[in-house]
mmCIF file of C-alpha atoms in Angstrom:
data_model
loop_
_atom_site.group_PDB
_atom_site.id
_atom_site.type_symbol
_atom_site.label_atom_id
_atom_site.label_comp_id
_atom_site.label_asym_id
_atom_site.label_seq_id
_atom_site.Cartn_x
_atom_site.Cartn_y
_atom_site.Cartn_z
ATOM 1 C CA PRO A 1 -46.639 84.914 -132.986
ATOM 2 C CA ALA A 2 -43.864 83.248 -131.139
ATOM 3 C CA ALA A 3 -44.687 80.758 -128.676
ATOM 4 C CA PRO A 4 -44.246 82.044 -125.111
ATOM 5 C CA ALA A 5 -41.182 80.714 -123.138
ATOM 6 C CA ALA A 6 -41.608 78.286 -120.360
ATOM 7 C CA PRO A 7 -42.641 80.584 -117.304
ATOM 8 C CA PRO A 8 -39.564 81.310 -115.029
ATOM 9 C CA ALA A 9 -41.568 80.496 -112.096
ATOM 10 C CA ALA A 10 -42.204 76.812 -112.781
ATOM 11 C CA PRO A 11 -40.078 74.537 -110.763
ATOM 12 C CA ALA A 12 -38.025 71.713 -112.221
ATOM 13 C CA ALA A 13 -40.002 68.458 -112.514
ATOM 14 C CA SER A 14 -37.964 66.928 -109.489
ATOM 15 C CA GLU A 15 -39.432 69.880 -107.409
ATOM 16 C CA PRO A 16 -43.164 68.777 -107.058
ATOM 17 C CA ILE A 17 -45.232 70.753 -104.730
ATOM 18 C CA ASN A 18 -47.369 68.639 -102.261
ATOM 19 C CA TRP A 19 -50.355 70.387 -100.636
ATOM 20 C CA GLY A 20 -50.371 68.011 -97.663
ATOM 21 C CA ALA A 21 -46.919 69.121 -96.467
ATOM 22 C CA ALA A 22 -46.372 72.731 -95.461
ATOM 23 C CA ALA A 23 -48.897 75.549 -94.672
ATOM 24 C CA ALA A 24 -50.271 77.399 -97.535
ATOM 25 C CA PRO A 25 -48.860 81.072 -98.164
ATOM 26 C CA ALA A 26 -50.845 84.100 -97.430
ATOM 27 C CA ALA A 27 -53.254 84.577 -100.235
ATOM 28 C CA PRO A 28 -53.639 87.796 -102.211
ATOM 29 C CA ALA A 29 -56.936 89.788 -102.363
ATOM 30 C CA ALA A 30 -59.692 87.822 -104.224
ATOM 31 C CA PRO A 31 -60.542 88.849 -107.685
ATOM 32 C CA ALA A 32 -63.659 90.678 -108.082
ATOM 33 C CA ALA A 33 -66.666 88.866 -109.083
ATOM 34 C CA VAL A 34 -69.557 89.523 -111.164
ATOM 35 C CA SER A 35 -72.776 89.833 -109.567
ATOM 36 C CA ALA A 36 -75.022 88.474 -112.075
ATOM 37 C CA ALA A 37 -75.386 84.863 -111.998
ATOM 38 C CA PRO A 38 -75.675 82.708 -115.256
ATOM 39 C CA VAL A 39 -78.582 80.213 -115.552
ATOM 40 C CA ALA A 40 -77.221 76.745 -115.566
ATOM 41 C CA PRO A 41 -78.061 74.814 -118.644
ATOM 42 C CA ALA A 42 -79.775 71.442 -118.424
ATOM 43 C CA THR A 43 -77.067 68.509 -117.598
ATOM 44 C CA PRO A 44 -76.165 66.746 -120.758
ATOM 45 C CA ALA A 45 -77.788 63.309 -121.277
ATOM 46 C CA VAL A 46 -75.659 60.321 -121.159
ATOM 47 C CA SER A 47 -75.662 57.189 -123.057
ATOM 48 C CA THR A 48 -73.420 54.040 -122.885
ATOM 49 C CA PRO A 49 -70.589 54.578 -125.270
ATOM 50 C CA ALA A 50 -70.559 52.577 -128.316
ATOM 51 C CA VAL A 51 -68.028 49.845 -129.076
ATOM 52 C CA GLY A 52 -65.651 51.111 -131.167
ATOM 53 C CA GLY A 53 -63.296 49.175 -133.737
ATOM 54 C CA GLY A 54 -65.630 49.003 -136.507
ATOM 55 C CA GLY A 55 -65.250 50.629 -139.906
ATOM 56 C CA GLY A 56 -61.687 49.523 -140.667
ATOM 57 C CA ALA A 57 -58.552 51.332 -140.325
ATOM 58 C CA ALA A 58 -58.247 55.054 -140.033
ATOM 59 C CA SER A 59 -55.640 57.421 -141.154
ATOM 60 C CA ALA A 60 -53.695 59.640 -138.607
ATOM 61 C CA GLU A 61 -54.542 62.641 -140.438
ATOM 62 C CA SER A 62 -58.210 61.867 -140.923
ATOM 63 C CA ALA A 63 -58.601 60.846 -137.372
ATOM 64 C CA ILE A 64 -56.890 64.111 -135.811
ATOM 65 C CA ALA A 65 -58.926 66.158 -138.343
ATOM 66 C CA THR A 66 -62.120 64.686 -137.238
ATOM 67 C CA LEU A 67 -61.405 65.189 -133.524
ATOM 68 C CA SER A 68 -60.183 68.698 -133.869
ATOM 69 C CA THR A 69 -63.213 69.786 -135.674
ATOM 70 C CA SER A 70 -65.451 68.130 -132.842
ATOM 71 C CA GLN A 71 -63.014 69.956 -130.313
ATOM 72 C CA ALA A 72 -63.400 73.305 -131.905
ATOM 73 C CA ALA A 73 -67.318 72.810 -131.919
ATOM 74 C CA SER A 74 -67.163 72.063 -128.075
ATOM 75 C CA VAL A 75 -65.296 75.384 -127.650
ATOM 76 C CA ASP A 76 -67.744 77.081 -129.772
ATOM 77 C CA LYS A 77 -70.445 75.686 -127.699
ATOM 78 C CA ILE A 78 -68.613 76.915 -124.373
ATOM 79 C CA ALA A 79 -68.127 80.246 -125.988
ATOM 80 C CA SER A 80 -71.801 80.619 -126.765
ATOM 81 C CA ALA A 81 -72.802 79.692 -123.155
ATOM 82 C CA ILE A 82 -70.308 82.135 -121.595
ATOM 83 C CA GLY A 83 -70.613 84.709 -124.155
ATOM 84 C CA PRO A 84 -68.306 87.760 -124.585
ATOM 85 C CA ASP A 85 -66.775 87.133 -121.096
ATOM 86 C CA LEU A 86 -64.704 84.310 -122.727
ATOM 87 C CA GLU A 87 -61.918 86.378 -124.388
ATOM 88 C CA LEU A 88 -59.515 85.231 -127.067
ATOM 89 C CA LYS A 89 -55.964 85.908 -126.068
ATOM 90 C CA PRO A 90 -54.139 86.629 -129.307
ATOM 91 C CA ASP A 91 -50.530 87.119 -127.863
ATOM 92 C CA LEU A 92 -50.927 83.705 -126.243
ATOM 93 C CA SER A 93 -52.516 81.714 -129.289
ATOM 94 C CA TRP A 94 -50.768 80.027 -132.204
ATOM 95 C CA THR A 95 -51.811 80.567 -135.516
ATOM 96 C CA ALA A 96 -48.773 79.349 -137.589
ATOM 97 C CA GLU A 97 -46.325 77.325 -135.467
ATOM 98 C CA THR A 98 -44.576 73.720 -136.164
ATOM 99 C CA VAL A 99 -44.476 70.971 -133.564
ATOM 100 C CA GLY A 100 -42.614 67.737 -134.499
ATOM 101 C CA GLY A 101 -42.543 69.079 -138.129
ATOM 102 C CA SER A 102 -46.494 69.447 -138.481
ATOM 103 C CA ALA A 103 -48.444 72.323 -138.331
ATOM 104 C CA ALA A 104 -49.902 73.386 -134.874
ATOM 105 C CA THR A 105 -52.425 75.788 -133.641
ATOM 106 C CA LEU A 106 -53.599 76.940 -130.241
ATOM 107 C CA ASP A 107 -56.780 78.792 -129.618
ATOM 108 C CA GLY A 108 -56.193 80.378 -126.176
ATOM 109 C CA ARG A 109 -58.994 82.039 -124.144
ATOM 110 C CA GLU A 110 -59.863 83.101 -120.684
ATOM 111 C CA ALA A 111 -63.087 84.440 -118.821
ATOM 112 C CA PRO A 112 -61.982 86.067 -115.618
ATOM 113 C CA GLY A 113 -65.381 87.141 -114.161
ATOM 114 C CA ALA A 114 -67.955 84.995 -112.624
ATOM 115 C CA ASN A 115 -69.780 83.882 -115.590
ATOM 116 C CA GLY A 116 -67.768 80.702 -116.376
ATOM 117 C CA ASN A 117 -64.661 81.660 -114.541
ATOM 118 C CA VAL A 118 -61.957 80.236 -116.934
ATOM 119 C CA ALA A 119 -58.424 80.984 -116.024
ATOM 120 C CA TRP A 120 -57.256 79.503 -119.102
ATOM 121 C CA LEU A 121 -58.421 77.394 -121.920
ATOM 122 C CA ALA A 122 -56.265 75.894 -124.636
ATOM 123 C CA ASN A 123 -57.813 74.235 -127.895
ATOM 124 C CA VAL A 124 -54.757 72.601 -129.334
ATOM 125 C CA ASN A 125 -54.124 70.931 -132.722
ATOM 126 C CA VAL A 126 -50.929 69.263 -134.224
ATOM 127 C CA ASP A 127 -51.919 68.153 -137.793
ATOM 128 C CA GLY A 128 -52.151 64.473 -137.947
ATOM 129 C CA THR A 129 -50.779 63.923 -134.412
ATOM 130 C CA MET A 130 -52.857 65.475 -131.599
ATOM 131 C CA SER A 131 -56.195 66.889 -130.468
ATOM 132 C CA SER A 132 -55.970 68.341 -127.070
ATOM 133 C CA LEU A 133 -58.291 70.535 -124.771
ATOM 134 C CA THR A 134 -57.045 71.895 -121.598
ATOM 135 C CA ILE A 135 -59.293 73.911 -119.229
ATOM 136 C CA PHE A 136 -58.079 75.636 -116.162
ATOM 137 C CA ASN A 137 -60.749 77.118 -113.880
ATOM 138 C CA GLY A 138 -60.470 80.480 -112.037
ATOM 139 C CA PRO A 139 -60.576 80.644 -108.279
ATOM 140 C CA LEU A 140 -64.362 81.699 -107.858
ATOM 141 C CA THR A 141 -65.763 78.348 -108.312
ATOM 142 C CA ASP A 142 -64.808 74.666 -107.460
ATOM 143 C CA VAL A 143 -65.681 73.061 -110.806
ATOM 144 C CA PRO A 144 -62.698 70.465 -111.702
ATOM 145 C CA HIS A 145 -60.307 71.307 -114.576
ATOM 146 C CA LEU A 146 -60.595 69.432 -117.618
ATOM 147 C CA LEU A 147 -58.058 67.467 -119.490
ATOM 148 C CA SER A 148 -59.103 65.846 -122.710
ATOM 149 C CA ARG A 149 -56.435 64.695 -125.411
ATOM 150 C CA ALA A 150 -55.911 62.369 -128.039
ATOM 151 C CA VAL A 151 -52.626 61.660 -129.765
ATOM 152 C CA ILE A 152 -51.237 59.394 -132.340
ATOM 153 C CA VAL A 153 -48.682 56.705 -131.263
ATOM 154 C CA GLY A 154 -46.783 53.738 -131.948
ATOM 155 C CA GLY A 155 -43.910 53.201 -134.536
ATOM 156 C CA GLY A 156 -46.400 52.689 -137.516
ATOM 157 C CA ARG A 157 -48.872 55.556 -136.284
ATOM 158 C CA ASP A 158 -51.542 52.997 -136.016
ATOM 159 C CA SER A 159 -52.652 53.587 -132.597
ATOM 160 C CA ILE A 160 -54.403 56.254 -130.667
ATOM 161 C CA ARG A 161 -53.943 57.219 -126.791
ATOM 162 C CA PHE A 162 -56.987 58.982 -125.331
ATOM 163 C CA THR A 163 -56.492 60.633 -121.907
ATOM 164 C CA LEU A 164 -59.331 62.038 -119.883
ATOM 165 C CA ASP A 165 -59.409 63.572 -116.775
ATOM 166 C CA PHE A 166 -61.851 65.685 -114.557
ATOM 167 C CA ARG A 167 -59.191 67.333 -112.084
ATOM 168 C CA PRO A 168 -60.328 68.065 -108.382
ATOM 169 C CA ARG A 169 -59.774 71.488 -107.123
ATOM 170 C CA ALA A 170 -59.014 70.405 -103.408
ATOM 171 C CA TYR A 171 -56.262 68.288 -102.257
ATOM 172 C CA GLY A 172 -57.383 64.582 -101.630
ATOM 173 C CA ALA A 173 -54.335 62.630 -101.409
ATOM 174 C CA TYR A 174 -55.303 60.691 -104.399
ATOM 175 C CA GLU A 175 -51.795 59.587 -105.221
ATOM 176 C CA MET A 176 -52.044 57.539 -101.951
ATOM 177 C CA ARG A 177 -54.771 55.501 -102.889
ATOM 178 C CA ASP A 178 -53.574 51.858 -102.674
ATOM 179 C CA SER A 179 -54.591 48.981 -105.283
ATOM 180 C CA ASP A 180 -57.870 48.356 -103.260
ATOM 181 C CA GLY A 181 -58.911 51.928 -103.580
ATOM 182 C CA ASN A 182 -58.237 52.808 -100.211
ATOM 183 C CA TYR A 183 -56.676 55.833 -98.644
ATOM 184 C CA PRO A 184 -54.249 56.317 -95.438
ATOM 185 C CA GLY A 185 -56.128 57.236 -92.279
ATOM 186 C CA PRO A 186 -55.494 59.181 -89.075
ATOM 187 C CA ASP A 187 -52.834 56.959 -88.131
ATOM 188 C CA VAL A 188 -50.686 57.906 -91.031
ATOM 189 C CA LEU A 189 -51.841 61.593 -91.942
ATOM 190 C CA GLY A 190 -53.168 62.458 -88.331
ATOM 191 C CA ARG A 191 -56.001 65.015 -88.454
ATOM 192 C CA ASP A 192 -55.391 66.012 -92.204
ATOM 193 C CA ALA A 193 -56.769 62.478 -93.106
ATOM 194 C CA PHE A 194 -60.121 64.044 -92.360
ATOM 195 C CA THR A 195 -59.462 67.027 -94.484
ATOM 196 C CA TYR A 196 -58.564 64.897 -97.517
ATOM 197 C CA SER A 197 -61.334 62.480 -97.022
ATOM 198 C CA GLY A 198 -63.941 65.441 -96.994
ATOM 199 C CA ASN A 199 -62.492 66.917 -99.996
ATOM 200 C CA ARG A 200 -62.776 63.568 -101.716
ATOM 201 C CA ASN A 201 -66.293 63.218 -100.602
ATOM 202 C CA ASP A 202 -67.180 66.627 -101.863
ATOM 203 C CA PHE A 203 -65.738 65.941 -105.252
ATOM 204 C CA ASP A 204 -67.623 62.558 -105.563
ATOM 205 C CA GLY A 205 -70.868 64.055 -104.566
ATOM 206 C CA LYS A 206 -70.738 67.086 -106.768
ATOM 207 C CA PHE A 207 -68.802 65.818 -109.849
ATOM 208 C CA GLY A 208 -67.743 62.334 -109.683
ATOM 209 C CA ASN A 209 -71.058 60.972 -108.844
ATOM 210 C CA GLU A 210 -72.313 57.617 -110.131
ATOM 211 C CA GLU A 211 -73.325 58.758 -113.518
ATOM 212 C CA VAL A 212 -69.930 60.186 -114.433
ATOM 213 C CA ALA A 213 -67.848 57.552 -112.876
ATOM 214 C CA ALA A 214 -69.833 55.169 -115.022
ATOM 215 C CA PHE A 215 -69.406 57.119 -118.197
ATOM 216 C CA VAL A 216 -65.690 57.110 -117.474
ATOM 217 C CA GLU A 217 -65.675 53.272 -116.716
ATOM 218 C CA GLY A 218 -67.798 52.470 -119.755
ATOM 219 C CA LEU A 219 -64.829 53.990 -122.037
ATOM 220 C CA LYS A 220 -62.694 50.928 -120.994
ATOM 221 C CA GLY A 221 -65.235 48.820 -122.820
ATOM 222 C CA ALA A 222 -66.053 51.182 -125.819
ATOM 223 C CA LEU A 223 -62.741 51.046 -127.281
ATOM 224 C CA GLU A 224 -61.974 47.938 -129.215
ATOM 225 C CA GLY A 225 -58.390 46.415 -128.486
ATOM 226 C CA GLY A 226 -57.950 49.286 -125.791
ATOM 227 C CA VAL A 227 -55.251 48.881 -123.340
ATOM 228 C CA VAL A 228 -55.349 50.921 -120.122
ATOM 229 C CA ASN A 229 -52.121 52.275 -119.219
ATOM 230 C CA GLU A 230 -51.325 51.305 -115.681
ATOM 231 C CA SER A 231 -47.674 52.288 -115.763
ATOM 232 C CA ALA A 232 -46.494 54.038 -112.505
ATOM 233 C CA PRO A 233 -47.118 57.572 -112.966
ATOM 234 C CA SER A 234 -44.496 60.238 -112.227
ATOM 235 C CA GLU A 235 -44.476 62.175 -108.968
ATOM 236 C CA LEU A 236 -46.060 65.321 -110.614
ATOM 237 C CA ASP A 237 -48.474 63.344 -112.531
ATOM 238 C CA SER A 238 -49.506 61.596 -109.385
ATOM 239 C CA LEU A 239 -49.996 64.832 -107.593
ATOM 240 C CA THR A 240 -52.188 66.423 -110.594
ATOM 241 C CA ARG A 241 -54.401 63.174 -111.429
ATOM 242 C CA GLY A 242 -58.016 63.090 -110.275
ATOM 243 C CA PRO A 243 -59.722 59.812 -109.342
ATOM 244 C CA LEU A 244 -61.334 59.567 -112.650
ATOM 245 C CA TYR A 245 -58.171 59.814 -114.821
ATOM 246 C CA ILE A 246 -58.129 57.333 -117.587
ATOM 247 C CA ASP A 247 -55.468 56.667 -120.191
ATOM 248 C CA ILE A 248 -56.187 54.244 -122.862
ATOM 249 C CA THR A 249 -54.307 53.194 -126.028
ATOM 250 C CA CYS A 250 -56.191 51.362 -128.895
ATOM 251 C CA PRO A 251 -55.821 50.694 -132.340
ATOM 252 C CA LEU A 252 -56.557 53.637 -134.901
ATOM 253 C CA THR A 253 -59.758 52.593 -136.423
ATOM 254 C CA GLU A 254 -62.941 54.617 -137.453
ATOM 255 C CA GLY A 255 -64.921 53.044 -134.988
ATOM 256 C CA ASN A 256 -62.377 53.835 -132.238
ATOM 257 C CA VAL A 257 -61.991 57.363 -133.074
ATOM 258 C CA ALA A 258 -65.853 57.870 -133.359
ATOM 259 C CA ALA A 259 -65.995 56.565 -129.830
ATOM 260 C CA ILE A 260 -63.437 58.862 -128.581
ATOM 261 C CA ASN A 261 -64.795 61.789 -130.387
ATOM 262 C CA ASN A 262 -68.196 61.109 -128.791
ATOM 263 C CA ALA A 263 -66.645 60.579 -125.227
ATOM 264 C CA ARG A 264 -64.762 63.806 -125.545
ATOM 265 C CA SER A 265 -67.781 65.843 -126.605
ATOM 266 C CA GLN A 266 -69.733 64.466 -123.637
ATOM 267 C CA ALA A 267 -66.745 65.388 -121.186
ATOM 268 C CA ALA A 268 -66.772 68.977 -122.498
ATOM 269 C CA ASP A 269 -70.782 68.887 -122.008
ATOM 270 C CA TYR A 270 -70.197 67.852 -118.484
ATOM 271 C CA TRP A 271 -67.666 70.535 -117.810
ATOM 272 C CA LEU A 272 -69.969 73.200 -119.188
ATOM 273 C CA SER A 273 -72.903 72.311 -117.191
ATOM 274 C CA TRP A 274 -70.801 72.403 -113.886
ATOM 275 C CA ALA A 275 -69.143 75.869 -115.143
ATOM 276 C CA MET A 276 -72.611 77.479 -115.598
ATOM 277 C CA ASP A 277 -74.164 76.186 -112.447
ATOM 278 C CA GLY A 278 -74.045 79.011 -109.825
ATOM 279 C CA SER A 279 -74.380 76.524 -106.852
ATOM 280 C CA HIS A 280 -70.594 75.720 -107.465
ATOM 281 C CA ALA A 281 -69.385 79.204 -106.930
ATOM 282 C CA HIS A 282 -67.666 79.977 -103.860
ATOM 283 C CA ARG A 283 -68.323 82.393 -101.209
ATOM 284 C CA PRO A 284 -66.406 85.583 -101.475
ATOM 285 C CA GLY A 285 -63.435 85.990 -99.275
ATOM 286 C CA ALA A 286 -61.492 82.982 -97.586
ATOM 287 C CA PRO A 287 -62.828 80.356 -99.892
ATOM 288 C CA VAL A 288 -61.712 82.142 -103.287
ATOM 289 C CA ASN A 289 -58.442 82.910 -101.530
ATOM 290 C CA SER A 290 -57.871 79.317 -100.500
ATOM 291 C CA GLN A 291 -58.840 78.231 -104.001
ATOM 292 C CA TYR A 292 -56.563 80.980 -105.505
ATOM 293 C CA VAL A 293 -53.523 79.420 -103.412
ATOM 294 C CA TYR A 294 -54.270 75.878 -104.216
ATOM 295 C CA ASP A 295 -54.825 76.545 -108.135
ATOM 296 C CA SER A 296 -51.463 78.332 -108.355
ATOM 297 C CA LYS A 297 -49.566 75.359 -106.826
ATOM 298 C CA TYR A 298 -51.512 72.804 -108.848
ATOM 299 C CA LYS A 299 -50.792 74.769 -112.244
ATOM 300 C CA ILE A 300 -47.196 74.676 -111.591
ATOM 301 C CA ASN A 301 -47.116 70.900 -111.062
ATOM 302 C CA ALA A 302 -49.527 70.298 -114.082
ATOM 303 C CA TYR A 303 -47.096 72.092 -116.297
ATOM 304 C CA GLY A 304 -43.996 70.084 -115.000
ATOM 305 C CA ALA A 305 -45.866 67.050 -115.719
ATOM 306 C CA LEU A 306 -47.090 67.993 -119.153
ATOM 307 C CA LEU A 307 -43.399 69.179 -119.972
ATOM 308 C CA GLU A 308 -42.178 65.777 -119.307
ATOM 309 C CA GLU A 309 -44.902 64.114 -121.605
ATOM 310 C CA TYR A 310 -44.559 66.433 -124.382
ATOM 311 C CA LYS A 311 -41.052 66.251 -124.251
ATOM 312 C CA GLU A 312 -41.160 62.360 -124.650
ATOM 313 C CA LEU A 313 -43.651 63.020 -127.365
ATOM 314 C CA PHE A 314 -42.254 65.924 -129.384
ATOM 315 C CA GLY A 315 -38.774 66.182 -128.431
ATOM 316 C CA GLY A 316 -37.428 69.807 -128.164
ATOM 317 C CA ASP A 317 -40.707 71.181 -129.612
ATOM 318 C CA GLY A 318 -42.441 69.773 -126.757
ATOM 319 C CA VAL A 319 -40.812 72.438 -124.298
ATOM 320 C CA LYS A 320 -42.526 75.235 -126.106
ATOM 321 C CA LEU A 321 -45.927 73.302 -126.615
ATOM 322 C CA ALA A 322 -46.229 72.515 -122.865
ATOM 323 C CA ALA A 323 -45.497 76.131 -122.093
ATOM 324 C CA ALA A 324 -48.058 77.477 -124.626
ATOM 325 C CA GLU A 325 -50.771 75.017 -123.677
ATOM 326 C CA SER A 326 -50.300 75.522 -119.970
ATOM 327 C CA GLY A 327 -50.956 79.166 -120.235
ATOM 328 C CA PRO A 328 -50.213 81.785 -117.683
ATOM 329 C CA LEU A 329 -49.048 80.487 -114.516
ATOM 330 C CA ASP A 330 -49.297 83.398 -112.537
ATOM 331 C CA GLU A 331 -53.058 83.285 -111.124
ATOM 332 C CA ALA A 332 -53.063 87.171 -110.815
ATOM 333 C CA TYR A 333 -53.640 87.117 -114.320
ATOM 334 C CA VAL A 334 -57.152 85.827 -113.606
ATOM 335 C CA GLY A 335 -59.394 88.638 -112.875
ATOM 336 C CA GLY A 336 -56.791 91.281 -113.082
ATOM 337 C CA GLY A 337 -57.405 91.975 -116.951
ATOM 338 C CA SER A 338 -54.613 92.066 -119.483
#
């Protein structure tokens, strides 16, 4: 089916939504939750990423094929854990599209109930160019959104760019962090500084703990010849990045592809363990409504940031790809059925 048009509700990239500015609008009624709580799986075992680079050069086609096959296996694992609640959305998926002259597929799914509570999952593959997994969670939990993407770059298509982020579900003023890792205090932000600090502490304690932070930090040394992209992000990018965001470009070698593949599988396992842990569910009522409001704004900013990135990578085709991968921006879609 044809790719969905860019959602009309999305603002231009020059009009970011900053949650720290104005009061949130009134939230609609919370979606109904499923009473049965799933049993949380064991937290995935973590090992120090092996240093990549060995095995010689890899082709773009074989690298993306390997990453896409592994990504599909991660999605199958997620689907097996969540069960039939994770529904395929044929009208929002792609089976035979073209992006940048290459075949492109998109496996789009959602699980509106309490079991997993996935607002949108997009398993995207552009042959020989990109493998991308985006998961937006629904408002019933505070589990981080997941971004995991590998793209072939470079004039000679001899490098691979790996982007990974566990994206917080509450505003923490992360874009205000200085080079020393410090954040503005009450002298700059007033009483809001305590709210934002509390949100950061909550994320660090539940998700961005020492184990997960060490896993992400270890990726910098796991990719031979890897260079961390430290260029200043756009305003939209800065508003959507989490504290563990990492963006590395490295030579396209078999060893680096294997290291990226392992890291992406581990990241998906982390997300799944959190999503199936009932302790991360919000209490019914106001917490769900507040999450609803925050997520609706966040997804619009994330769409705008992705739109600019994909236009740079894929030209005009990046517009339809960004719209399709971002999924429905109307949060009422979650829990309302379709």
